Coordinates of C-alpha atoms and ligand atoms in Angstrom, one line a residue:
X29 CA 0.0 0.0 0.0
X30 CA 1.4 3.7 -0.5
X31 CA 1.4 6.2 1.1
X32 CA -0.8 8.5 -0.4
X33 CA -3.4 4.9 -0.1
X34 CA -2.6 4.9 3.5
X35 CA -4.0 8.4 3.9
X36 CA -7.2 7.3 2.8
X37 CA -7.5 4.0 4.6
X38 CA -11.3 4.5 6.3
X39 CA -10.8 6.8 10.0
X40 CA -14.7 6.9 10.3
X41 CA -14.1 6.7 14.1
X42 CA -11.7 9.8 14.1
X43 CA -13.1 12.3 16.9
X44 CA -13.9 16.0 16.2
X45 CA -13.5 17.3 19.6
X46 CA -9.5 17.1 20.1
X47 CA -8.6 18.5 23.3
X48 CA -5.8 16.1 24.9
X49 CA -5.7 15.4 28.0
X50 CA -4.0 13.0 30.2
X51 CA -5.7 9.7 31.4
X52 CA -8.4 11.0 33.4
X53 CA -9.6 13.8 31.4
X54 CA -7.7 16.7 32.7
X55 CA -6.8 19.0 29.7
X56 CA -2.6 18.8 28.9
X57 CA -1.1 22.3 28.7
X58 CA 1.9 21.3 26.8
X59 CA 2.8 17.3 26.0
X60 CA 6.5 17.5 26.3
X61 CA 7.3 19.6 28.6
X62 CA 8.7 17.9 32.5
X63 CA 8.2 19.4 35.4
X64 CA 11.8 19.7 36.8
X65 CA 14.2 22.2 39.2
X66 CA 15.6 25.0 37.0
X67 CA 16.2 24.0 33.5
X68 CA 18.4 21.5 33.9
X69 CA 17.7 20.1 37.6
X70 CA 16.0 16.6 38.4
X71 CA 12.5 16.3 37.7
X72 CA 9.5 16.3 40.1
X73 CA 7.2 13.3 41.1
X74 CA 4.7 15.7 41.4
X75 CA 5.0 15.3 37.6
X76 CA 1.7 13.6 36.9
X77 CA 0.8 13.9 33.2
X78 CA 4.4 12.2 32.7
X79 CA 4.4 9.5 35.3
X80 CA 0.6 8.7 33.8
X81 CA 2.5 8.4 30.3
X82 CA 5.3 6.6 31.2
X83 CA 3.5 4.2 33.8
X84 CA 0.5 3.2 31.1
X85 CA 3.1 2.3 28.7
X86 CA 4.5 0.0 30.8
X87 CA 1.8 -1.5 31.3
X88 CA 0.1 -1.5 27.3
X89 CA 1.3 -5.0 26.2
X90 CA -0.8 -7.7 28.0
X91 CA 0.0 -11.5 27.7
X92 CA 0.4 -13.4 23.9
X93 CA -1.2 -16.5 23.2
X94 CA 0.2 -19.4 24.4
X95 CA 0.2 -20.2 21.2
X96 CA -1.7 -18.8 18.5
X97 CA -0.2 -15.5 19.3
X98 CA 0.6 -14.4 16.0
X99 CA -2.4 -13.4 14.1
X100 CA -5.0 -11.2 11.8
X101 CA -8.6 -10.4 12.1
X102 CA -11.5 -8.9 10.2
X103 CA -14.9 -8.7 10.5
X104 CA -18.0 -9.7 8.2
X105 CA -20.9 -12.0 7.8
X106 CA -22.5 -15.6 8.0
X107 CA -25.0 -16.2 5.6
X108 CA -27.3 -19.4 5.3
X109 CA -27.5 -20.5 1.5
X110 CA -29.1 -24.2 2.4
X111 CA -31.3 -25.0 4.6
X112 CA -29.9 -27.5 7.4
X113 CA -32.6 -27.0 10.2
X114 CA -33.2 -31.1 9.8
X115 CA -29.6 -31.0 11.4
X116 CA -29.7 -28.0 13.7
X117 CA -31.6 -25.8 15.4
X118 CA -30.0 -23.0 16.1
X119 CA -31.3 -19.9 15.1
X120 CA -28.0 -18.2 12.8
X121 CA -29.2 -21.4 10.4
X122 CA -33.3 -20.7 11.0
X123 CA -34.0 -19.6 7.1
X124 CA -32.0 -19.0 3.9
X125 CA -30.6 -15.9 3.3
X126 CA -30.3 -14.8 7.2
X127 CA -26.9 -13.2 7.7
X128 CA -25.2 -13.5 11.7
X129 CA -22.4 -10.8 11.6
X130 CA -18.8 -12.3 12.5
X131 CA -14.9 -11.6 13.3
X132 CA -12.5 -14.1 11.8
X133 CA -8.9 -14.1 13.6
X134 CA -6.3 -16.3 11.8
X135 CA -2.9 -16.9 13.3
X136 CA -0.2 -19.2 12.7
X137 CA 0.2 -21.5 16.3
X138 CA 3.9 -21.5 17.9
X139 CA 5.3 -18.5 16.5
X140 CA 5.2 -15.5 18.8
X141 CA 3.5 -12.3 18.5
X142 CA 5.4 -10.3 15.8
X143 CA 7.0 -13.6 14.2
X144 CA 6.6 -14.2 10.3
X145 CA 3.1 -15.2 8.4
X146 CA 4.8 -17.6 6.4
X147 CA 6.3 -20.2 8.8
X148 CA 5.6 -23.9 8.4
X149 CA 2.9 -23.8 10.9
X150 CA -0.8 -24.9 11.0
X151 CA -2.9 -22.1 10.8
X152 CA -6.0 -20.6 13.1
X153 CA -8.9 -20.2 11.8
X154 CA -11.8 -19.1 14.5
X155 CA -14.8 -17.4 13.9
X156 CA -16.8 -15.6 16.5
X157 CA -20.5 -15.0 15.4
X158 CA -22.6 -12.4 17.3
X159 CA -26.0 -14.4 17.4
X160 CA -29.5 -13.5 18.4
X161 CA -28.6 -16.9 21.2
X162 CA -25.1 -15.1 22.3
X163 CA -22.1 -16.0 21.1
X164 CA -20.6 -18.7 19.2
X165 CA -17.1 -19.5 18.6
X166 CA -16.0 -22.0 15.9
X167 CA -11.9 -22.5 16.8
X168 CA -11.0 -24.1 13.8
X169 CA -7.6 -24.7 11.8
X170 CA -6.4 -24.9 8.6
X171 CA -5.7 -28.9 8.7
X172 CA -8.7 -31.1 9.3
X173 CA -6.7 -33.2 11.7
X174 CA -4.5 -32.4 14.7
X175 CA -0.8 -33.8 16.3
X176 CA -2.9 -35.8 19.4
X177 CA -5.5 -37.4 20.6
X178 CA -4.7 -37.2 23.9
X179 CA -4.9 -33.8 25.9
X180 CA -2.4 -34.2 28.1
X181 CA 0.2 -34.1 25.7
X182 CA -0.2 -30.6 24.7
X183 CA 1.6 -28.9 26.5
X184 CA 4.3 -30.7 26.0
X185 CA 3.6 -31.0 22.1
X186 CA 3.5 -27.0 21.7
X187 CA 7.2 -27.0 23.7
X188 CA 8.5 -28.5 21.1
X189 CA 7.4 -26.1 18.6
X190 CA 8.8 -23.2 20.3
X191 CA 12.1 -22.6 21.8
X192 CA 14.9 -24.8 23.4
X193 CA 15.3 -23.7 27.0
X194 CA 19.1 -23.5 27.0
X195 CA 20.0 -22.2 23.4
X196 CA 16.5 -20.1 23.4
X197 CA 16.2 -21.3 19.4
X198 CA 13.8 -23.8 17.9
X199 CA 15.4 -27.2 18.1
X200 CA 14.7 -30.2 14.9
X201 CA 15.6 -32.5 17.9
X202 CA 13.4 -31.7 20.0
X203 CA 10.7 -31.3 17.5
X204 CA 11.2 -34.5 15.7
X205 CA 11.9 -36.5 18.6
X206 CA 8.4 -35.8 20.1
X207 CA 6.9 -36.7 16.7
X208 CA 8.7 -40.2 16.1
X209 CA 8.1 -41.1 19.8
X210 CA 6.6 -44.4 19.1
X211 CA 3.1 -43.0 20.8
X212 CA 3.5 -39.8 19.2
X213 CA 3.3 -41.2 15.5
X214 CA -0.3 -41.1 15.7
X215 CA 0.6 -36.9 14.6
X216 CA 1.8 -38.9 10.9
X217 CA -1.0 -37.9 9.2
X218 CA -1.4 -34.2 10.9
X219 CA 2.9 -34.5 9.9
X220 CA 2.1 -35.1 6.3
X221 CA -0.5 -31.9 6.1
X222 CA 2.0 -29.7 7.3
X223 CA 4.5 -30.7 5.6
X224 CA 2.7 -30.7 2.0
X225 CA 2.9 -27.3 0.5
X226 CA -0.2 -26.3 2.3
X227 CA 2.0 -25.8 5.0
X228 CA 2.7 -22.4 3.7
X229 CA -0.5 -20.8 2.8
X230 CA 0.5 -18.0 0.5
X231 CA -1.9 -15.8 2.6
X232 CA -4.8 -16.0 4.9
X233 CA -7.6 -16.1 2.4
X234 CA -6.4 -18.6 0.4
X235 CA -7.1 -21.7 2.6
X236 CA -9.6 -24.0 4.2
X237 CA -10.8 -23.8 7.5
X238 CA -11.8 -27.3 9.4
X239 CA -13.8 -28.0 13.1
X240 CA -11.1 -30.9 13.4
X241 CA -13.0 -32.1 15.7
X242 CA -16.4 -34.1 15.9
X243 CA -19.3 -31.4 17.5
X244 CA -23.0 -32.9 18.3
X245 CA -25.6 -30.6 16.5
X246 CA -29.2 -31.6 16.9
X247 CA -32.3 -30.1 15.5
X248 CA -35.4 -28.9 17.3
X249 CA -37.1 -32.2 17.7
X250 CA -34.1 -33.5 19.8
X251 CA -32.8 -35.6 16.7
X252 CA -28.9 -35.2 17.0
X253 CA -25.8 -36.1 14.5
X254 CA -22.4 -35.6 15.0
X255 CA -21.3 -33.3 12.4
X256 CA -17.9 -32.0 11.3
X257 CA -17.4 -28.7 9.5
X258 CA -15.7 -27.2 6.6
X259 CA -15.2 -23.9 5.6
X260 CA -13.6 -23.9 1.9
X261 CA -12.1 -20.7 0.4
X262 CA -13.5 -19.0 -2.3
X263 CA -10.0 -18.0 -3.6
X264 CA -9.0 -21.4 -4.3
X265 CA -5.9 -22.9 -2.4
X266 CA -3.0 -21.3 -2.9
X267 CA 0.4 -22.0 -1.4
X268 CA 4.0 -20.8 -1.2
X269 CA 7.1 -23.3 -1.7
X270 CA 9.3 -23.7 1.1
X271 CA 12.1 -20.9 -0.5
X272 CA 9.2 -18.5 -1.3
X273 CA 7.9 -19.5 2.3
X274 CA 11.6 -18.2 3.9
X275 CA 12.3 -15.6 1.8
X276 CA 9.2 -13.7 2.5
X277 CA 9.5 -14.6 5.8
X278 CA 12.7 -12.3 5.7
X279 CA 11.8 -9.6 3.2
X280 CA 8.2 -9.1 4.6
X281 CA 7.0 -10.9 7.8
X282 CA 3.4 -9.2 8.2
X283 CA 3.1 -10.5 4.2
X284 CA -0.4 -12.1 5.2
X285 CA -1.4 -9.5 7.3
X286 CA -0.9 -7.0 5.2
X287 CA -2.7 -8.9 2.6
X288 CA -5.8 -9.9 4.1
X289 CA -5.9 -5.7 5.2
X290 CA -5.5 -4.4 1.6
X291 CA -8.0 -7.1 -0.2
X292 CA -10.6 -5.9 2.2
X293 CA -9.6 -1.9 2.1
X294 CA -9.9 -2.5 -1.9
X295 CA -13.5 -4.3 -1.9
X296 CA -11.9 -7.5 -2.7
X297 CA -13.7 -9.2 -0.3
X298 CA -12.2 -12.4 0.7
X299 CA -15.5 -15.5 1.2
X300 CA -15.5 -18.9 2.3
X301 CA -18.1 -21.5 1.1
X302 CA -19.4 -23.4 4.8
X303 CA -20.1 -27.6 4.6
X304 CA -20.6 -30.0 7.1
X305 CA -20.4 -33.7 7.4
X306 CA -22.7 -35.4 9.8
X307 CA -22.4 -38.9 11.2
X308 CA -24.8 -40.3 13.2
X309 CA -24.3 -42.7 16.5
X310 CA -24.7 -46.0 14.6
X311 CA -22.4 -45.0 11.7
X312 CA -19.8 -43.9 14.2
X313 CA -20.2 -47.4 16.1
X314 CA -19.0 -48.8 12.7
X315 CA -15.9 -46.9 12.2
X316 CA -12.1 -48.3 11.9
X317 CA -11.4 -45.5 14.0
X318 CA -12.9 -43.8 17.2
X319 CA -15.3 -41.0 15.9
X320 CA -13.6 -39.1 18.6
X321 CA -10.1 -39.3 17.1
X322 CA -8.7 -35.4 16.3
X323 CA -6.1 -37.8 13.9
X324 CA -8.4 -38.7 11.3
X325 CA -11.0 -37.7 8.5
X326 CA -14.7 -38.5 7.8
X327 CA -13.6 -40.0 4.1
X328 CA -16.1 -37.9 1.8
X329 CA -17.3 -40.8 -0.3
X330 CA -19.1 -42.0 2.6
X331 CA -19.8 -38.7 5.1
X332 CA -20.4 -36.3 1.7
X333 CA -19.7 -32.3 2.1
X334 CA -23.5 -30.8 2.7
X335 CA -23.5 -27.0 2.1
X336 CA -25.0 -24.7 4.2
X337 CA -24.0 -21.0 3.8
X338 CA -20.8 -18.6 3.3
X339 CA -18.6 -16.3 5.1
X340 CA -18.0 -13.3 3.9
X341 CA -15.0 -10.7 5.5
X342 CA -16.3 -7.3 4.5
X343 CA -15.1 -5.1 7.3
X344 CA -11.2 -4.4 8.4
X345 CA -10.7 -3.8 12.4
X346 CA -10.6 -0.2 13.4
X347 CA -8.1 -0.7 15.9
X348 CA -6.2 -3.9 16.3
X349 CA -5.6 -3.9 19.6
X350 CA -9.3 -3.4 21.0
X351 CA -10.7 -5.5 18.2
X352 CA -8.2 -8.8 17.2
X353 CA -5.5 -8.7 20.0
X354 CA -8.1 -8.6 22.8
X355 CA -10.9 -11.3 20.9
X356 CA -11.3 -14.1 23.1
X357 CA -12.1 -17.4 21.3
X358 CA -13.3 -20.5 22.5
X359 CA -14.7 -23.3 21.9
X360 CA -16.8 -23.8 25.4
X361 CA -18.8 -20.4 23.6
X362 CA -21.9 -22.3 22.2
X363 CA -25.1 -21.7 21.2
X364 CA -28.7 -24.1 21.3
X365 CA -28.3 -27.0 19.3
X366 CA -24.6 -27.1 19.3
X367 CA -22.7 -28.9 22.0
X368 CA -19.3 -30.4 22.0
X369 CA -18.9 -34.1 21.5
X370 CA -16.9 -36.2 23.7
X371 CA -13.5 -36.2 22.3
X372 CA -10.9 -35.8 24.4
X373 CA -8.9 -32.8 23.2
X374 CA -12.4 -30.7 22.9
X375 CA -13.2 -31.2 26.5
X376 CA -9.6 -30.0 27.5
X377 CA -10.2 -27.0 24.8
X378 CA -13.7 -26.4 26.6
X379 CA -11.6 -25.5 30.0
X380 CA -8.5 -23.9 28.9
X381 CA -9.2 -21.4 25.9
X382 CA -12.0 -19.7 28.3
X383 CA -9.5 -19.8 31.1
X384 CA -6.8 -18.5 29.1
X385 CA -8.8 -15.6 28.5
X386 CA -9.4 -15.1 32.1
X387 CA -5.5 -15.0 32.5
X388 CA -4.8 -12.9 29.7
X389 CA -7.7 -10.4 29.6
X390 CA -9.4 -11.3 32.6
X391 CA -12.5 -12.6 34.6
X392 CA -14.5 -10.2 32.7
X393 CA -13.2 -10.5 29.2
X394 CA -16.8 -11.0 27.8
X395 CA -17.3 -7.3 28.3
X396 CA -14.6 -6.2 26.1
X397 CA -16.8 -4.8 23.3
X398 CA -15.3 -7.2 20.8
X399 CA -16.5 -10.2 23.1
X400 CA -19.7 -8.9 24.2
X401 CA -23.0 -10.8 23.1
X402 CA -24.4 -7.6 21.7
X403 CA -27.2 -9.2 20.0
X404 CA -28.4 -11.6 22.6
X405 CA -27.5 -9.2 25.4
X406 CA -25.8 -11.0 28.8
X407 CA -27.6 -10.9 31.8
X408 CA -26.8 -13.0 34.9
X409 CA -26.8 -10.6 38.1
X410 CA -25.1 -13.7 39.8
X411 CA -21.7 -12.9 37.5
X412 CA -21.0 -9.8 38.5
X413 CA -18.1 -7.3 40.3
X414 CA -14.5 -8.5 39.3
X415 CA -11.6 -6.6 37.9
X416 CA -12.3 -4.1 35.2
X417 CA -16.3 -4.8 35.6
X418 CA -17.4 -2.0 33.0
X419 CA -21.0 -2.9 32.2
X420 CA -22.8 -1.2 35.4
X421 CA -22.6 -4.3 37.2
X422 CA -25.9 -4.9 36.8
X423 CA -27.3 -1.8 38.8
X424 CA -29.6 -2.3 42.0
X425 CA -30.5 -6.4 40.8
X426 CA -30.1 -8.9 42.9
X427 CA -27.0 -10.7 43.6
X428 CA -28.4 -14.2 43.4
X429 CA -31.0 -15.8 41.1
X430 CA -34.3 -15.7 43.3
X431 CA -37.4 -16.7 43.3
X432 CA -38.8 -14.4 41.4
X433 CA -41.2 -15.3 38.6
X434 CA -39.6 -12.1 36.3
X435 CA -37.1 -14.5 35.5
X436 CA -37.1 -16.6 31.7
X437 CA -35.3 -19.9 31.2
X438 CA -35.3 -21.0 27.8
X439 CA -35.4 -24.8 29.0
X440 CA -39.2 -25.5 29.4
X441 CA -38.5 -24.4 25.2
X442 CA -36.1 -27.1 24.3
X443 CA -37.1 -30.9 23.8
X444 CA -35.1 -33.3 25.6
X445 CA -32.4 -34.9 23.0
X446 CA -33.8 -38.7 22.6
X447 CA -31.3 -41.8 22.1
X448 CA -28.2 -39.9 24.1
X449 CA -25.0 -41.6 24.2
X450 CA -24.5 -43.1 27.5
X451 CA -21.5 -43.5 29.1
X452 CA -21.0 -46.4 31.9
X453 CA -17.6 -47.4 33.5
X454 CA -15.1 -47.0 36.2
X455 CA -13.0 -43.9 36.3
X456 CA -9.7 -45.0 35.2
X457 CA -6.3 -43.7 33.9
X458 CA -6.8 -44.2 30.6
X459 CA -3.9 -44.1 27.9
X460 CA -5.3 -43.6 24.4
X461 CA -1.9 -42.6 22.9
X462 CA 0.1 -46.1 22.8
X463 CA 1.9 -47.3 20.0
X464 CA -0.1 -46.4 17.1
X465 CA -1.3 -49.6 14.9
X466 CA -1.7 -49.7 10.7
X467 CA -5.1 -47.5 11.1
X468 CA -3.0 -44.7 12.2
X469 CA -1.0 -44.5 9.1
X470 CA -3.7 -45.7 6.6
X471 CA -5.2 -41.7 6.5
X472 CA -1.8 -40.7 5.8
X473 CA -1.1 -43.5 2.9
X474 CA -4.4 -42.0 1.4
X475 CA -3.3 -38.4 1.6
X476 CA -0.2 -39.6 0.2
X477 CA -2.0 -40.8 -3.1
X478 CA -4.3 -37.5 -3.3
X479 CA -0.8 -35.3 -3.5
X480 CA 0.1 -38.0 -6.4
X481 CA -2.4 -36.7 -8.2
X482 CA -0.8 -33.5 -8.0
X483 CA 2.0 -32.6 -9.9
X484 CA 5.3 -32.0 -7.8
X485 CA 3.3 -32.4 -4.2
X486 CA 4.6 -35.7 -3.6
X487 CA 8.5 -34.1 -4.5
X488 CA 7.9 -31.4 -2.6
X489 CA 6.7 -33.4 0.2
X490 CA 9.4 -35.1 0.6
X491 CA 12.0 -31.9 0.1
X492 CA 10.3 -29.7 2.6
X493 CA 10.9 -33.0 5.4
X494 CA 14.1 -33.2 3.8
X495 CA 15.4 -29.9 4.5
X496 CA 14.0 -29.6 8.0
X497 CA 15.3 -32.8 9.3
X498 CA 19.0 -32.1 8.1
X499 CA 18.8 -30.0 11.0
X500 CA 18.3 -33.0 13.8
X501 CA 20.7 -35.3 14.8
X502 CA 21.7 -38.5 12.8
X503 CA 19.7 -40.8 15.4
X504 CA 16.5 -38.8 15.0
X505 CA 16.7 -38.6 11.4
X506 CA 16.8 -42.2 11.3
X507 CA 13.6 -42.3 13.6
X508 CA 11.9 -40.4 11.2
X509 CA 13.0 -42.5 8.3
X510 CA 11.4 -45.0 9.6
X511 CA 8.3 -43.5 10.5
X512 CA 7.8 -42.3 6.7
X513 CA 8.9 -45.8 5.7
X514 CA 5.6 -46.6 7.1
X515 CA 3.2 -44.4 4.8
X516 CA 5.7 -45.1 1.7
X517 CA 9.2 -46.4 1.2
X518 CA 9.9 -44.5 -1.6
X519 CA 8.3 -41.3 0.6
X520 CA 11.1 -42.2 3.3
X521 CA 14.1 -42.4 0.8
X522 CA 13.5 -39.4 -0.8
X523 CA 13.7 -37.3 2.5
X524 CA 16.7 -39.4 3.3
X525 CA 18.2 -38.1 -0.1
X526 CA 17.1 -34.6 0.3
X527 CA 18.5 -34.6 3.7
X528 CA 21.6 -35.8 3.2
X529 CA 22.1 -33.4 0.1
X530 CA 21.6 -30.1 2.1
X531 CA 24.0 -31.8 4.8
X532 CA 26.7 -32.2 2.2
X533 CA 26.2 -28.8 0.7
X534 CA 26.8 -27.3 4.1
X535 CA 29.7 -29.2 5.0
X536 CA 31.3 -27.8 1.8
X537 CA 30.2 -23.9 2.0
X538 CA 31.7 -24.4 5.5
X539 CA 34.7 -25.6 4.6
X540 CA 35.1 -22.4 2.7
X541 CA 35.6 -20.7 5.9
Ligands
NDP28 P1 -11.5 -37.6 -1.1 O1 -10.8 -37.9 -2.4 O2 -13.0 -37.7 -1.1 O3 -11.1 -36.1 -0.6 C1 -9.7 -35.7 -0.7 C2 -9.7 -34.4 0.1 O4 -8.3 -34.0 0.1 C3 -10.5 -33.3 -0.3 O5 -11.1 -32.7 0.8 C4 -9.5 -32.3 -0.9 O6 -10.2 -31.1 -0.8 C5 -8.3 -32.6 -0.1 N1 -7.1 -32.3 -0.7 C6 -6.7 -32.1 -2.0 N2 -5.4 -31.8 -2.1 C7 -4.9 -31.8 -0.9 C8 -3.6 -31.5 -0.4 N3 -2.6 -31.2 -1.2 N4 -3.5 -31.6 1.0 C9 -4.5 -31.8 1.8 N5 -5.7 -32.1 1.4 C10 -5.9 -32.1 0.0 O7 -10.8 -38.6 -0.1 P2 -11.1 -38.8 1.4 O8 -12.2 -38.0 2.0 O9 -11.1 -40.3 1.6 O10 -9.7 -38.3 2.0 C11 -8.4 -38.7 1.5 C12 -7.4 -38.0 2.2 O11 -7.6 -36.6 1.9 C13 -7.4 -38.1 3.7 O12 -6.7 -39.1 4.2 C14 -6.9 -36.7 4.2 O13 -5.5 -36.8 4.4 C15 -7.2 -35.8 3.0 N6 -8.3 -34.9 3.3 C16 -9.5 -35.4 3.7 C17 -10.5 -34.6 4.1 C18 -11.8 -35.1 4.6 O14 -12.6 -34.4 5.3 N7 -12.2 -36.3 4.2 C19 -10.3 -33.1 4.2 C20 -9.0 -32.7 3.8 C21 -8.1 -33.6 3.4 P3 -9.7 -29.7 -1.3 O15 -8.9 -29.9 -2.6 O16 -10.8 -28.8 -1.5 O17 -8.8 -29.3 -0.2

């Protein structure tokens, strides 16, 4: 963008009235002047319009991601093109052509805040929609599978992504050492996503956005189906190679922020086509795999795509801070008629996105305007006081729910969901994560045979591994060997060959030296 286009970037929110003042109002004689003795003399604490500037920016960054902290938003518009009320009830879905306005943050996941767009990363992709029910959050990625199954590995996953504790640098040890952990293999297939080119979107607009996981939508009989969602670009996939990946990633790390920005400044509104895949409880009981498993696909020749509406981003933030760095996603914000399934990582999600929010924006991060249900409107007088309580606090009500027949629950509305799964047995460490079997790499085989079809995805498959894996030792490179050996032998030699090219190419330009 120029700088003559800058100047007319939309300011509608520019006030007229410009007195400045300092924090609480008081008009400011003169910004940079300090209060000191003589000219030249030490200043005075009595100094308040510069201890209130100095102290507030110390205090203007609050706490990244952890992860996901690297990211873009912009705002714009649900719309229902098919009608899926047989499926669920919700009201954003009750007729064709209804429109639910929506933010949209995407993000890469263990980079930190100010890192590059382009990274080898998965991507965010969640969607808060401002519904006449409240809020609901879809906190989706770019990959329709995940790294575990398991919740309690990730923490330690997402370590390995980031940074080494003694050298403070990402670590291929470390990384691939997790991942060829014999339990750990059950990340092959998620491995093989990020690895393919669509590893490096070549911008935020130009990708898919998955649930991932399995969600339980039911209608308003009480009829329910799990259902998996897909939100398909518009734009058509487009990705970078692994050089055009790093060398943006030097030249111009905000390169997808700074697209997704100027598309929507110019009217080139970015839109995303919305399926879903539903299952129900007898088809699931029939599965190779656990209908709960984050590793693996509904194939589509049996669960087909089922269109329902589109997302369109019309509208760039007016102020990043107040409207993307302070949105608080998660997945535990639901509306009627869509619930969370039982798999294991989505339960986890359900407690720690909402109580990452309460660490890093607080217990009342809903009333941040961004978060706020405008268009249900909360009211609970039993939530109330807190830190940085803004809303009125609910005025003169009462602090507890009583007796009182002013109240409305919606329940006595809502049928009872027949035929629920029931769930029977003794509470039990359970391990999900052992050694993965054949049906843990058969997902991965069949991805490997949909990037045949491609020209050059298999190639540069295997040269994007390649190149990364140089960088781990000679023990862990044979680890990974094998665990490619698995999805294809002629996948696993071809990273051994790429691999052991870039070593010898850096053992000579060393030896210049
Ligand atoms: P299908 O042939 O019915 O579907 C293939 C899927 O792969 C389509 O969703 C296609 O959608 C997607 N795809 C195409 N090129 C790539 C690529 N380079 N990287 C990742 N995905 C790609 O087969 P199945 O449903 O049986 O799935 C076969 C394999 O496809 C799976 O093992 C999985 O790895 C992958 N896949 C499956 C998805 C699913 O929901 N079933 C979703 C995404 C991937 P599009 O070209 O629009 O992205």
């Amino acid at each position: 963008m120029s700088g003559q286009e800058k100047n007319e970037v939309n300011r509608s929110d520019v006030r007229e009235d410009r007195v400045v003042t300092n924090s609480t109002g008081n008009p400011i004689n003169e910004p940079f002047v300090t209060q000191r003795i003589g000219k030249h003399g030490p200043l005075l604490l009595q100094d308040y319009n510069l201890i209130d500037s100095l102290a507030h920016f110390n205090r203007e960054n609050i706490p990244q991601r952890n992860p996901h902290a690297h990211g873009s938003g912009a705002f714009g518009y649900f719309e229902v093109t098919d009608d899926i009320t047989d499926i669920c009830g919700s009201a954003m879905f009750s007729k064709i052509g209804k429109r639910t306005k929506c933010l949209t943050r995407f993000s890469t996941v263990g980079g930190d805040k100010g890192s590059a767009d382009t990274v080898r990363d998965p991507r965010g992709f969640a969607t808060k929609f401002y519904t006449e029910e409240g809020n609901l959050d879809w906190v989706y990625n770019n990959t329709p599978v995940f790294f575990i199954r398991d919740p309690s590995k990730f923490p330690h996953f997402i370590h390995t992504q980031k940074r080494n504790p003694q050298t403070n640098l990402r670590d291929a040890d470390m990384f691939w050492d997790f991942l060829t952990t014999p339990e750990n293999q059950v990340a092959i297939h998620q491995v093989m996503i990020l690895f393919s080119d669509r590893g490096t979107p070549a911008n935020y607009r130009s990708m898919h956005g998955y649930s991932g996981h399995t969600y339980k939508w039911s209608n308003k009989k009480g009829n329910w189906h799990y259902v998996q969602v897909h939100i398909k670009t518009d734009q058509g996939v487009k990705n970078l190679t692994i050089e055009e990946a790093t060398e943006i990633a030097g030249s111009n790390p905000d390169y997808c922020q700074q697209d997704l920005f100027e598309a929507i400044q110019s009217g080139n509104y970015p839109s995303w086509t919305v399926y879903i895949q539903t299952m129900t409880e007898r088809d699931a009981k029939n599965l190779p795999f656990s209908v709960f498993d984050l590793t693996k696909v509904w194939p589509q020749g049996q669960f087909p795509l089922r269109r329902v509406g589109k997302i369109v981003l019309n509208e760039n933030p007016l102020n990043f801070f107040a409207q993307v760095e302070q949105a608080a996603f998660a997945p535990s914000t639901t509306v009627p008629y869509q619930e969370a399934s039982a798999d294991p990582v989505l339960q986890a999600r359900l407690f720690s996105y909402a109580d990452a929010h309460r660490y890093r924006l607080g217990p009342n991060f809903h009333q941040i305007p961004v978060n706020c249900p405008y268009a249900s409107k909360f009211f609970n007088p039993a939530i109330r006081d807190g830190p940085m309580n803004v809303n009125g606090n609910f005025g003169s009500e009462p602090t507890y729910l009583a007796n009182d027949k002013s109240y409305t629950y919606i329940q006595q509305d809502r049928p009872i969901q027949q035929h629920q799964e029931v769930w029977n047995g003794p509470a039990i460490p359970y391990h999900w994560a052992t050694s993965p079997g054949d049906v843990d790499f058969v997902q991965a085989r069949n991805l490997y045979r949909v990037l045949g079809k491609q020209p050059g995805q298999q190639k540069n498959l295997a040269h994007n591994i390649g190149i990364h894996v140089e960088g781990a030792c000679p023990e862990i490179q044979q680890r990974v060997y094998d665990m490619f050996a698995r999805v294809d032998k002629g996948l696993s030699e071809a990273i051994k060959k790429v691999a052991e090219a870039k070593h010898a190419t850096e053992l000579s330009s060393n030896s210049k030296f």
